[in-house]
Amino acid sequence: MVFFHQYYSWKYLFLKLNLSILFSRKHIQEINFKRKNEQTQAGSKLNALEQTWVGLVGKNYEIECAINELEKEVINLRKQRQTNGVNSSEQ
């Protein structure tokens, strides 16, 4: 009778532990699925932000080039005034 009781005690414990393992695995799987979704969404957001950043860097470069061209034009206009005898301080 003791053997019978011990057998079922161990069997019950074994089943209980297996059930606990199943629940733990399911919980881990849910966490991993959630993490993967969050990382995928974050990756999409990072890509969008990177594209925006690249666009802004390109615009800054265009603005810097335009400023450089305008500065060259101002220098050339000042040189033309000087050769035409007009002092830049007069205007």
Coordinates of C-alpha atoms in Angstrom, one line a residue, residues 8-83:
Y8 CA 0.9 8.1 -7.2
S9 CA 2.6 10.8 -5.2
W10 CA 5.5 10.8 -7.6
K11 CA 3.3 10.5 -10.6
Y12 CA 1.2 13.5 -9.3
L13 CA 4.4 15.5 -8.7
F14 CA 5.7 14.6 -12.1
L15 CA 2.5 15.7 -13.8
K16 CA 2.4 18.9 -11.8
L17 CA 6.0 19.7 -12.8
N18 CA 5.3 18.9 -16.4
L19 CA 2.3 21.2 -16.4
S20 CA 4.4 23.9 -14.8
I21 CA 7.0 23.5 -17.5
L22 CA 4.3 23.7 -20.2
F23 CA 2.9 27.0 -18.7
S24 CA 6.4 28.4 -18.4
R25 CA 7.2 27.5 -22.0
K26 CA 4.0 29.1 -23.1
H27 CA 4.8 32.2 -21.1
I28 CA 8.3 32.4 -22.6
Q29 CA 6.9 32.0 -26.1
E30 CA 4.4 34.9 -25.5
I31 CA 7.2 37.1 -24.2
N32 CA 9.5 36.3 -27.1
F33 CA 6.6 36.9 -29.6
K34 CA 5.9 40.3 -27.9
R35 CA 9.6 41.2 -27.9
K36 CA 10.0 40.3 -31.6
N37 CA 7.0 42.4 -32.5
E38 CA 8.3 45.4 -30.5
Q39 CA 11.7 45.0 -32.1
T40 CA 10.2 44.8 -35.6
Q41 CA 8.2 48.0 -34.9
A42 CA 11.2 49.7 -33.5
G43 CA 13.2 48.7 -36.6
S44 CA 10.6 50.2 -38.9
K45 CA 10.6 53.4 -36.8
L46 CA 14.4 53.5 -36.9
N47 CA 14.4 53.1 -40.7
A48 CA 11.8 56.0 -41.0
L49 CA 13.9 58.2 -38.7
E50 CA 17.1 57.4 -40.6
Q51 CA 15.4 58.3 -44.0
T52 CA 14.3 61.6 -42.4
W53 CA 17.8 62.2 -41.1
V54 CA 19.4 61.5 -44.5
G55 CA 16.9 63.9 -46.2
L56 CA 17.7 66.6 -43.7
V57 CA 21.4 66.1 -44.1
G58 CA 20.9 66.4 -47.9
K59 CA 18.9 69.6 -47.4
N60 CA 21.6 71.1 -45.1
Y61 CA 24.2 70.3 -47.8
E62 CA 22.1 72.0 -50.5
I63 CA 21.7 75.1 -48.2
E64 CA 25.5 75.2 -47.5
C65 CA 26.2 75.0 -51.2
A66 CA 23.7 77.8 -51.9
I67 CA 25.3 79.9 -49.2
N68 CA 28.8 79.3 -50.6
E69 CA 27.5 80.3 -54.1
L70 CA 25.9 83.4 -52.7
E71 CA 29.1 84.3 -50.8
K72 CA 31.1 83.9 -54.1
E73 CA 28.6 86.1 -55.9
V74 CA 28.8 88.8 -53.2
I75 CA 32.6 88.7 -53.4
N76 CA 32.4 89.0 -57.2
L77 CA 30.0 91.9 -57.0
R78 CA 32.2 93.7 -54.5
K79 CA 35.2 93.2 -56.9
Q80 CA 33.1 94.6 -59.8
R81 CA 32.2 97.7 -57.7
Q82 CA 35.8 98.3 -56.8
T83 CA 36.9 98.0 -60.5

